[in-house]
Short mmCIF file of C-alpha atoms and ligand atoms in Angstrom, two decimals:
data_model
loop_
_atom_site.label_atom_id
_atom_site.label_comp_id
_atom_site.label_asym_id
_atom_site.label_seq_id
_atom_site.Cartn_x
_atom_site.Cartn_y
_atom_site.Cartn_z
CA MET T 567 0.76 -0.55 29.31
CA ALA T 568 1.36 2.03 26.64
CA LYS T 569 -0.18 5.39 25.93
CA VAL T 570 -0.66 5.83 22.20
CA LEU T 571 -1.13 9.37 20.90
CA CYS T 572 -2.56 9.57 17.42
CA VAL T 573 -2.79 12.80 15.43
CA LEU T 574 -5.24 12.65 12.53
CA TYR T 575 -6.91 15.13 10.23
CA ASP T 576 -10.34 16.55 11.08
CA ASP T 577 -13.59 14.79 10.26
CA PRO T 578 -15.57 16.09 7.26
CA VAL T 579 -17.23 19.45 7.98
CA ASP T 580 -20.66 17.82 7.63
CA GLY T 581 -19.84 15.00 10.00
CA TYR T 582 -18.35 11.53 9.92
CA PRO T 583 -19.92 9.64 6.96
CA LYS T 584 -22.82 7.28 7.57
CA THR T 585 -22.78 5.91 4.03
CA TYR T 586 -20.15 5.55 1.32
CA ALA T 587 -20.10 5.92 -2.46
CA ARG T 588 -19.04 2.29 -2.96
CA ASP T 589 -19.61 -0.95 -1.09
CA ASP T 590 -16.16 -2.52 -1.22
CA LEU T 591 -12.52 -2.17 -2.22
CA PRO T 592 -10.59 -4.29 -4.68
CA ARG T 593 -8.51 -6.91 -2.90
CA ILE T 594 -4.78 -6.30 -3.29
CA ASP T 595 -2.30 -8.70 -1.66
CA HIS T 596 0.99 -7.56 -3.14
CA TYR T 597 2.59 -4.39 -4.35
CA PRO T 598 4.61 -4.24 -7.59
CA GLY T 599 7.89 -5.99 -6.86
CA GLY T 600 6.30 -8.54 -4.56
CA GLN T 601 6.17 -6.92 -1.09
CA THR T 602 2.97 -8.02 0.64
CA THR T 603 0.36 -5.51 1.70
CA PRO T 604 0.06 -5.24 5.53
CA THR T 605 -0.52 -8.48 7.38
CA PRO T 606 -1.87 -7.66 10.85
CA GLN T 607 -3.30 -10.55 12.87
CA GLY T 608 -6.68 -8.87 12.71
CA ILE T 609 -8.48 -5.62 11.98
CA ASP T 610 -11.39 -3.92 13.72
CA PHE T 611 -12.50 -1.74 10.84
CA THR T 612 -14.27 -2.08 7.54
CA PRO T 613 -11.94 -1.42 4.60
CA GLY T 614 -13.38 1.43 2.57
CA GLN T 615 -14.51 3.45 5.57
CA LEU T 616 -12.95 6.76 6.57
CA LEU T 617 -10.14 5.78 8.95
CA GLY T 618 -7.68 8.65 8.57
CA SER T 619 -9.78 11.31 10.30
CA VAL T 620 -10.29 11.74 14.03
CA SER T 621 -13.45 9.62 14.35
CA GLY T 622 -11.95 6.86 12.19
CA GLU T 623 -9.12 6.46 14.75
CA LEU T 624 -7.27 4.28 12.22
CA GLY T 625 -9.54 1.54 13.50
CA LEU T 626 -7.24 1.10 16.51
CA ARG T 627 -9.33 1.72 19.63
CA THR T 628 -10.73 -1.77 20.21
CA PHE T 629 -7.36 -3.37 19.51
CA LEU T 630 -5.49 -1.09 21.91
CA GLU T 631 -8.01 -0.84 24.74
CA SER T 632 -8.74 -4.57 24.79
CA ARG T 633 -5.04 -5.07 25.52
CA GLY T 634 -5.00 -2.47 28.28
CA HIS T 635 -3.34 0.34 26.34
CA SER T 636 -4.79 3.83 26.10
CA LEU T 637 -5.46 5.79 22.93
CA VAL T 638 -5.74 9.56 22.57
CA VAL T 639 -6.77 10.84 19.15
CA THR T 640 -6.66 14.51 18.23
CA SER T 641 -6.31 16.82 15.26
CA ASP T 642 -5.17 19.70 17.47
CA LYS T 643 -1.43 19.88 16.86
CA ASP T 644 -0.12 23.32 15.97
CA ARG T 645 -1.31 26.01 18.38
CA ASP T 646 0.54 26.73 21.61
CA GLY T 647 -0.75 24.35 24.26
CA SER T 648 -2.31 22.03 21.66
CA VAL T 649 -3.74 18.68 22.75
CA PHE T 650 -0.79 17.11 20.94
CA ASP T 651 1.71 19.09 23.04
CA GLN T 652 -0.15 18.35 26.27
CA GLU T 653 -0.53 14.62 25.66
CA LEU T 654 2.95 14.14 24.24
CA VAL T 655 4.71 14.53 27.59
CA ASP T 656 3.84 10.99 28.73
CA ALA T 657 3.06 9.26 25.43
CA ASP T 658 4.91 6.04 24.61
CA VAL T 659 3.89 5.93 20.97
CA VAL T 660 3.03 8.76 18.58
CA ILE T 661 1.20 8.09 15.33
CA SER T 662 1.04 10.86 12.78
CA GLN T 663 0.45 11.26 9.08
CA PRO T 664 2.21 13.25 6.37
CA PHE T 665 -1.19 14.68 5.36
CA TRP T 666 -1.65 16.31 8.77
CA PRO T 667 1.83 16.14 10.19
CA ALA T 668 2.40 16.40 13.92
CA TYR T 669 5.87 17.86 13.62
CA LEU T 670 8.04 15.88 16.03
CA THR T 671 10.76 18.48 16.40
CA ALA T 672 13.89 18.01 18.51
CA GLU T 673 12.26 20.20 21.17
CA ARG T 674 9.14 18.05 21.30
CA ILE T 675 11.14 14.82 21.31
CA ALA T 676 13.11 16.17 24.28
CA LYS T 677 9.89 16.85 26.18
CA ALA T 678 8.39 13.43 25.37
CA GLU T 679 10.12 11.52 28.15
CA ASN T 680 8.44 8.16 27.50
CA LEU T 681 8.50 8.27 23.71
CA LYS T 682 9.80 5.04 22.20
CA LEU T 683 8.03 4.68 18.86
CA ALA T 684 6.92 7.18 16.20
CA ILE T 685 4.78 5.68 13.46
CA THR T 686 3.94 7.41 10.22
CA ALA T 687 0.55 6.13 9.08
CA GLY T 688 1.59 6.65 5.48
CA ILE T 689 4.97 7.23 3.86
CA GLY T 690 7.46 10.05 4.48
CA SER T 691 8.81 10.66 7.96
CA ASP T 692 10.39 14.05 7.31
CA HIS T 693 8.01 15.58 9.87
CA VAL T 694 10.09 13.74 12.48
CA ASP T 695 13.50 15.15 13.42
CA LEU T 696 15.38 11.96 12.67
CA ASP T 697 18.60 13.16 14.29
CA ALA T 698 16.75 13.77 17.54
CA ALA T 699 14.99 10.41 17.25
CA ILE T 700 18.35 8.70 16.73
CA ALA T 701 19.88 10.52 19.71
CA LYS T 702 17.00 9.56 21.97
CA GLY T 703 16.69 5.96 20.78
CA VAL T 704 13.17 6.47 19.43
CA THR T 705 12.19 3.96 16.73
CA VAL T 706 10.62 5.55 13.64
CA ALA T 707 8.56 3.40 11.29
CA GLU T 708 6.30 4.01 8.32
CA VAL T 709 3.96 1.87 6.22
CA THR T 710 6.16 1.59 3.18
CA TYR T 711 4.37 1.20 -0.15
CA CYS T 712 0.88 1.62 1.37
CA ASN T 713 -0.01 4.58 -0.82
CA SER T 714 2.67 4.69 -3.52
CA ILE T 715 0.29 3.65 -6.28
CA SER T 716 -2.36 6.03 -4.93
CA VAL T 717 0.13 8.89 -5.37
CA ALA T 718 1.20 7.70 -8.82
CA GLU T 719 -2.45 7.75 -9.93
CA HIS T 720 -2.76 11.31 -8.59
CA VAL T 721 0.30 12.37 -10.59
CA VAL T 722 -1.20 10.93 -13.78
CA MET T 723 -4.51 12.68 -13.05
CA MET T 724 -2.79 16.01 -12.43
CA THR T 725 -0.61 15.69 -15.52
CA LEU T 726 -3.63 15.17 -17.75
CA SER T 727 -5.70 17.79 -16.01
CA LEU T 728 -3.03 20.48 -16.44
CA VAL T 729 -2.09 19.62 -20.03
CA ARG T 730 -5.74 19.35 -21.16
CA ASN T 731 -6.85 22.38 -19.09
CA TYR T 732 -9.49 20.30 -17.31
CA LEU T 733 -10.11 22.32 -14.15
CA PRO T 734 -10.80 25.71 -15.82
CA SER T 735 -13.03 23.94 -18.38
CA HIS T 736 -15.01 22.29 -15.57
CA GLN T 737 -15.34 25.69 -13.91
CA TRP T 738 -17.00 27.07 -17.07
CA VAL T 739 -19.61 24.32 -16.74
CA LEU T 740 -20.21 25.10 -13.07
CA ASP T 741 -20.59 28.76 -14.00
CA GLY T 742 -23.28 27.93 -16.58
CA GLY T 743 -21.09 28.65 -19.62
CA TRP T 744 -20.37 26.82 -22.88
CA ASN T 745 -17.15 28.71 -23.59
CA ILE T 746 -15.32 26.29 -25.79
CA ALA T 747 -12.68 28.73 -27.01
CA ASP T 748 -11.91 29.83 -23.45
CA CYS T 749 -11.51 26.19 -22.44
CA VAL T 750 -9.34 25.05 -25.32
CA ALA T 751 -7.07 28.09 -25.65
CA ARG T 752 -4.73 26.38 -23.16
CA SER T 753 -5.55 22.74 -23.93
CA TYR T 754 -3.06 20.31 -25.50
CA ASP T 755 -2.64 16.58 -26.03
CA LEU T 756 -0.12 14.74 -23.88
CA GLU T 757 0.73 12.47 -26.80
CA GLY T 758 4.22 13.11 -28.10
CA MET T 759 5.32 15.20 -25.12
CA GLN T 760 8.50 14.47 -23.17
CA VAL T 761 7.79 13.55 -19.56
CA GLY T 762 10.52 13.28 -16.92
CA THR T 763 10.54 12.19 -13.30
CA VAL T 764 12.98 13.35 -10.67
CA ALA T 765 13.49 9.97 -8.96
CA ALA T 766 12.21 6.63 -10.16
CA GLY T 767 11.57 4.79 -6.91
CA ARG T 768 8.24 3.22 -6.08
CA ILE T 769 6.15 6.24 -7.10
CA GLY T 770 8.34 7.56 -9.92
CA LEU T 771 8.53 4.19 -11.65
CA ALA T 772 4.78 3.63 -11.23
CA VAL T 773 4.18 7.01 -12.89
CA LEU T 774 6.48 6.08 -15.78
CA ARG T 775 4.68 2.76 -16.22
CA ARG T 776 1.27 4.42 -16.18
CA LEU T 777 2.24 7.12 -18.66
CA ALA T 778 3.99 4.83 -21.15
CA PRO T 779 0.74 3.94 -23.01
CA PHE T 780 0.18 7.65 -23.75
CA ASP T 781 2.93 7.52 -26.39
CA VAL T 782 5.12 10.07 -24.67
CA GLY T 783 8.91 10.20 -24.43
CA LEU T 784 9.91 9.10 -20.92
CA HIS T 785 12.89 10.45 -18.98
CA TYR T 786 14.18 9.99 -15.46
CA THR T 787 16.98 10.93 -13.15
CA ASP T 788 17.78 8.96 -10.03
CA ARG T 789 20.83 8.26 -7.93
CA HIS T 790 20.61 4.65 -9.11
CA ARG T 791 19.79 3.55 -12.63
CA LEU T 792 16.87 1.23 -13.15
CA PRO T 793 17.61 -2.24 -14.54
CA GLU T 794 18.42 -2.14 -18.24
CA ALA T 795 15.42 -4.35 -19.00
CA VAL T 796 13.08 -1.76 -17.44
CA GLU T 797 14.76 1.08 -19.32
CA GLN T 798 14.28 -0.81 -22.56
CA GLU T 799 10.73 -1.95 -21.84
CA LEU T 800 9.56 1.62 -21.19
CA GLY T 801 11.96 3.36 -23.59
CA LEU T 802 13.46 5.46 -20.81
CA THR T 803 16.17 8.07 -21.17
CA TRP T 804 18.29 8.41 -18.03
CA HIS T 805 19.87 11.76 -17.10
CA ALA T 806 22.65 12.36 -14.58
CA GLY T 807 20.64 14.95 -12.64
CA ALA T 808 17.56 17.14 -12.66
CA ALA T 809 19.55 19.97 -14.26
CA GLU T 810 20.46 17.73 -17.18
CA MET T 811 16.93 16.37 -17.56
CA VAL T 812 14.49 19.26 -17.24
CA PRO T 813 15.47 21.23 -20.38
CA HIS T 814 14.28 18.23 -22.45
CA CYS T 815 10.89 17.89 -20.76
CA ASP T 816 7.40 19.25 -21.38
CA VAL T 817 6.21 17.71 -18.11
CA VAL T 818 8.31 17.14 -14.99
CA THR T 819 7.10 15.17 -11.99
CA ILE T 820 8.96 15.19 -8.67
CA ASN T 821 9.06 11.88 -6.81
CA ALA T 822 12.17 12.20 -4.64
CA PRO T 823 12.36 12.44 -0.86
CA LEU T 824 12.99 15.76 0.82
CA HIS T 825 16.56 15.87 2.05
CA PRO T 826 19.37 18.40 1.85
CA GLU T 827 20.12 17.49 -1.78
CA THR T 828 16.56 18.10 -2.94
CA GLU T 829 15.43 20.97 -0.69
CA GLY T 830 14.80 24.05 -2.85
CA LEU T 831 15.88 22.20 -6.00
CA PHE T 832 13.18 23.79 -8.15
CA GLY T 833 14.12 27.44 -7.63
CA ASP T 834 14.44 30.34 -10.11
CA GLU T 835 17.65 28.92 -11.54
CA LEU T 836 16.42 25.45 -12.45
CA LEU T 837 12.98 26.68 -13.50
CA ALA T 838 14.64 29.08 -15.98
CA THR T 839 16.24 26.11 -17.75
CA MET T 840 12.90 24.36 -18.33
CA LYS T 841 11.09 24.68 -21.65
CA ARG T 842 8.78 27.70 -21.67
CA GLY T 843 5.31 26.38 -20.94
CA ALA T 844 6.44 23.22 -19.16
CA TYR T 845 4.23 21.66 -16.49
CA LEU T 846 5.52 20.73 -13.05
CA ILE T 847 3.81 18.21 -10.78
CA ASN T 848 5.04 17.81 -7.23
CA THR T 849 3.43 15.27 -4.94
CA ALA T 850 6.72 14.58 -3.13
CA ARG T 851 7.34 17.39 -0.66
CA ALA T 852 6.62 21.12 -0.99
CA LYS T 853 10.06 22.26 0.07
CA ILE T 854 11.65 20.59 -2.96
CA ALA T 855 10.20 23.58 -4.84
CA ASP T 856 10.79 27.21 -3.91
CA ARG T 857 7.34 28.56 -3.04
CA ASP T 858 7.75 32.04 -4.51
CA ALA T 859 9.80 30.94 -7.52
CA ILE T 860 6.89 28.68 -8.57
CA ASP T 861 4.46 31.58 -8.25
CA ARG T 862 6.76 33.78 -10.36
CA ALA T 863 7.25 31.12 -13.03
CA LEU T 864 3.49 30.68 -13.44
CA ARG T 865 2.89 34.42 -13.64
CA SER T 866 5.65 34.92 -16.24
CA GLY T 867 4.51 31.95 -18.35
CA GLN T 868 7.75 30.05 -17.82
CA LEU T 869 5.58 27.30 -16.33
CA ALA T 870 2.22 26.61 -18.00
CA GLY T 871 0.95 24.79 -14.94
CA TYR T 872 1.85 23.52 -11.47
CA ALA T 873 0.00 20.89 -9.51
CA GLY T 874 0.58 18.76 -6.49
CA ASP T 875 -0.76 18.05 -3.06
CA VAL T 876 2.15 18.90 -0.81
CA TRP T 877 2.49 22.23 0.96
CA TYR T 878 4.58 23.77 3.67
CA PRO T 879 3.44 24.08 6.35
CA GLN T 880 0.47 21.76 6.48
CA PRO T 881 -2.29 22.75 6.71
CA ALA T 882 -1.38 25.64 4.41
CA PRO T 883 -2.45 29.07 5.71
CA ALA T 884 -5.35 30.79 3.92
CA ASP T 885 -2.97 33.31 2.34
CA HIS T 886 -0.51 30.72 0.97
CA PRO T 887 0.38 31.99 -2.55
CA TRP T 888 -0.13 28.54 -4.06
CA ARG T 889 -3.86 28.88 -3.38
CA THR T 890 -4.18 31.86 -5.72
CA MET T 891 -1.35 31.60 -8.25
CA PRO T 892 -2.52 31.22 -11.87
CA HIS T 893 -2.79 27.90 -13.72
CA HIS T 894 -2.43 25.66 -10.70
CA GLY T 895 -4.20 22.41 -9.94
CA MET T 896 -3.35 22.04 -6.26
CA THR T 897 -5.27 19.81 -3.88
CA PRO T 898 -4.80 19.49 -0.14
CA HIS T 899 -2.49 16.61 0.77
CA ILE T 900 -4.85 13.85 -0.35
CA SER T 901 -3.10 11.75 -2.96
CA GLY T 902 -1.97 9.11 -0.50
CA SER T 903 -5.11 9.12 1.61
CA SER T 904 -7.78 7.66 -0.65
CA LEU T 905 -10.11 5.27 1.16
CA SER T 906 -8.16 2.49 -0.57
CA ALA T 907 -4.86 3.77 0.86
CA GLN T 908 -6.38 4.32 4.30
CA ALA T 909 -7.32 0.65 4.59
CA ARG T 910 -3.67 -0.25 3.91
CA TYR T 911 -2.04 2.30 6.18
CA ALA T 912 -4.47 1.56 9.02
CA ALA T 913 -3.69 -2.16 8.68
CA GLY T 914 0.04 -1.40 8.44
CA THR T 915 -0.07 0.74 11.58
CA ARG T 916 -1.81 -2.10 13.39
CA GLU T 917 0.80 -4.56 12.11
CA ILE T 918 3.61 -2.33 13.42
CA LEU T 919 1.90 -1.99 16.82
CA GLU T 920 1.27 -5.74 17.06
CA SER T 921 4.96 -6.46 16.43
CA TRP T 922 6.05 -3.72 18.80
CA PHE T 923 3.89 -4.92 21.69
CA ALA T 924 4.90 -8.54 21.05
CA GLY T 925 8.57 -7.54 21.07
CA THR T 926 9.10 -9.06 17.64
CA PRO T 927 11.09 -7.21 14.96
CA LEU T 928 9.23 -4.77 12.72
CA ARG T 929 9.42 -5.52 9.03
CA ASP T 930 12.69 -4.16 7.74
CA GLU T 931 10.86 -2.33 4.97
CA TYR T 932 8.89 -0.36 7.61
CA LEU T 933 11.90 0.81 9.62
CA ILE T 934 13.33 4.32 9.26
CA VAL T 935 15.23 4.67 12.56
CA ASP T 936 15.94 1.90 15.04
CA LYS T 937 18.41 1.32 17.87
CA GLY T 938 19.94 4.78 17.50
CA ALA T 939 20.64 4.69 13.75
CA LEU T 940 18.95 4.91 10.38
CA ALA T 941 17.63 1.43 9.67
CA GLY T 942 15.77 -0.66 7.11
CA VAL T 943 14.27 1.39 4.31
CA GLY T 944 15.33 4.55 6.17
CA ALA T 945 19.00 3.68 5.82
CA HIS T 946 18.47 3.68 2.07
CA SER T 947 16.14 6.66 1.63
CA TYR T 948 17.06 9.15 4.34
CA SER T 949 20.20 10.94 5.42
CA VAL T 950 20.93 12.28 8.87
CA LYS T 951 20.68 16.04 9.16
CA ASN T 952 17.25 15.59 7.60
CA THR T 953 15.49 18.78 6.55
P1 LIG W 1490 11.32 5.60 -2.88
O1 LIG W 1490 12.21 5.58 -1.70
O2 LIG W 1490 10.77 4.35 -3.43
O3 LIG W 1490 12.05 6.34 -4.07
C1 LIG W 1490 12.70 7.54 -3.93
C2 LIG W 1490 13.75 7.58 -5.00
O4 LIG W 1490 14.31 8.88 -4.98
C3 LIG W 1490 14.90 6.59 -4.80
O5 LIG W 1490 15.08 5.87 -5.99
C4 LIG W 1490 16.05 7.51 -4.50
O6 LIG W 1490 17.28 7.03 -4.94
C5 LIG W 1490 15.69 8.71 -5.27
N1 LIG W 1490 16.41 9.91 -4.92
C6 LIG W 1490 16.78 10.34 -3.70
N2 LIG W 1490 17.40 11.51 -3.81
C7 LIG W 1490 17.42 11.83 -5.11
C8 LIG W 1490 17.93 12.92 -5.84
N3 LIG W 1490 18.57 13.93 -5.21
N4 LIG W 1490 17.80 12.93 -7.18
C9 LIG W 1490 17.19 11.91 -7.81
N5 LIG W 1490 16.68 10.84 -7.16
C10 LIG W 1490 16.79 10.81 -5.83
O7 LIG W 1490 10.15 6.61 -2.50
P2 LIG W 1490 8.67 6.68 -3.04
O8 LIG W 1490 8.70 6.60 -4.51
O9 LIG W 1490 7.80 5.76 -2.28
O10 LIG W 1490 8.26 8.14 -2.57
C11 LIG W 1490 8.94 9.30 -3.05
C12 LIG W 1490 8.56 10.48 -2.18
O11 LIG W 1490 7.20 10.79 -2.38
C13 LIG W 1490 8.68 10.20 -0.68
O12 LIG W 1490 9.97 10.48 -0.22
C14 LIG W 1490 7.67 11.11 -0.07
O13 LIG W 1490 8.26 12.33 0.31
C15 LIG W 1490 6.69 11.37 -1.19
N6 LIG W 1490 5.39 10.79 -0.90
C16 LIG W 1490 4.29 11.59 -1.00
C17 LIG W 1490 3.06 11.10 -0.69
C18 LIG W 1490 1.86 11.96 -0.80
O14 LIG W 1490 0.86 11.64 -0.17
N7 LIG W 1490 1.87 13.04 -1.56
C19 LIG W 1490 2.87 9.73 -0.22
C20 LIG W 1490 4.07 8.93 -0.28
C21 LIG W 1490 5.28 9.47 -0.56
P3 LIG W 1490 18.14 6.04 -4.03
O15 LIG W 1490 17.60 4.71 -4.36
O16 LIG W 1490 19.52 6.22 -4.45
O17 LIG W 1490 17.94 6.47 -2.61
#
């Protein structure tokens, strides 16, 4: 019987919800491109409820305990002697989330003698040392596509909110003001602007599709070109790299994985080549941008705004400069953890566990590392010597 260790973010400060804003979720069976949403044999939770925090337990307890497995759920992951560190030593399966990552470093993987499976209840397994997982024969899987559209919607929201100066204008209302000139002195229309994405995979392409009706010029760079029909349909301009693309853009959105090629990409040098007053939205991974260079670019006016939901480390310390830099629209790491996304990643985690316990193959699109090598979607998206 397996011990499953699940690291989730804390419950709301005022307690686990008893009621919800809405009664149901739209039913979605397929993602764009045809992949089906998770297909577990059953679920023991109500879609639309808070599953990603400690008391939500990803809806897994009944499923696991009724089959004789044990489940430990904690949010305590970073301090010396954390519950995560204590429980890891004999855990067979670790479940973590990019929003509240339990960093599975090489050191921790070495200490986790029984560890066989690391599941990301979400997308993005860069909190796992993939080299160490490969060396130890640990399988790494994630719930591919579960929250890609959720993130794309967040990117669109942040783009509009920065360009139109939404958050400071809302603040004037909260403060009792009616300061129209203060609100609009930094407010523009998106229409006619040039918008570029670094990477046009699931999220990047969904952002392009969602922004096309705004009558903007659309640009992208990616290691692989999109089909010609898609380029034509959306009127896309492809660029060989980020350096070639960003000087043309008023808005840049980052939708590439974190790996050695992208780490620190948006530093002083690249930022200096952007149009003065460009906006940068990063919901991919914080380390793709240089923390202090972003702060400097906002203060100098080189960037007119920066928004995103990814930080390093997570949770971000209280004195993280991105909390206080000017003209930012940061949120905590929430874009991929809407209640809608939670229902999918909880179901996907259950599907992965069902297959694992039954000894049947995991869906190829969920695999990152398997049998001592990058596998499935991981073989395409990740490189060894991950950051
Ligand atoms: P996909 O794998 O679908 O797409 C990533 C794309 O990036 C691929 O087309 C890939 O090209 C391309 N790429 C890789 N390296 C580069 C590079 N150096 N320059 C340009 N393009 C590059 O991933 P998703 O769209 O699903 O997700 C993108 C990232 O967003 C994830 O890696 C993750 O870090 C982040 N994410 C954030 C979430 C959040 O909650 N904020 C939730 C989900 C994901 P190729 O095909 O050649 O590999």
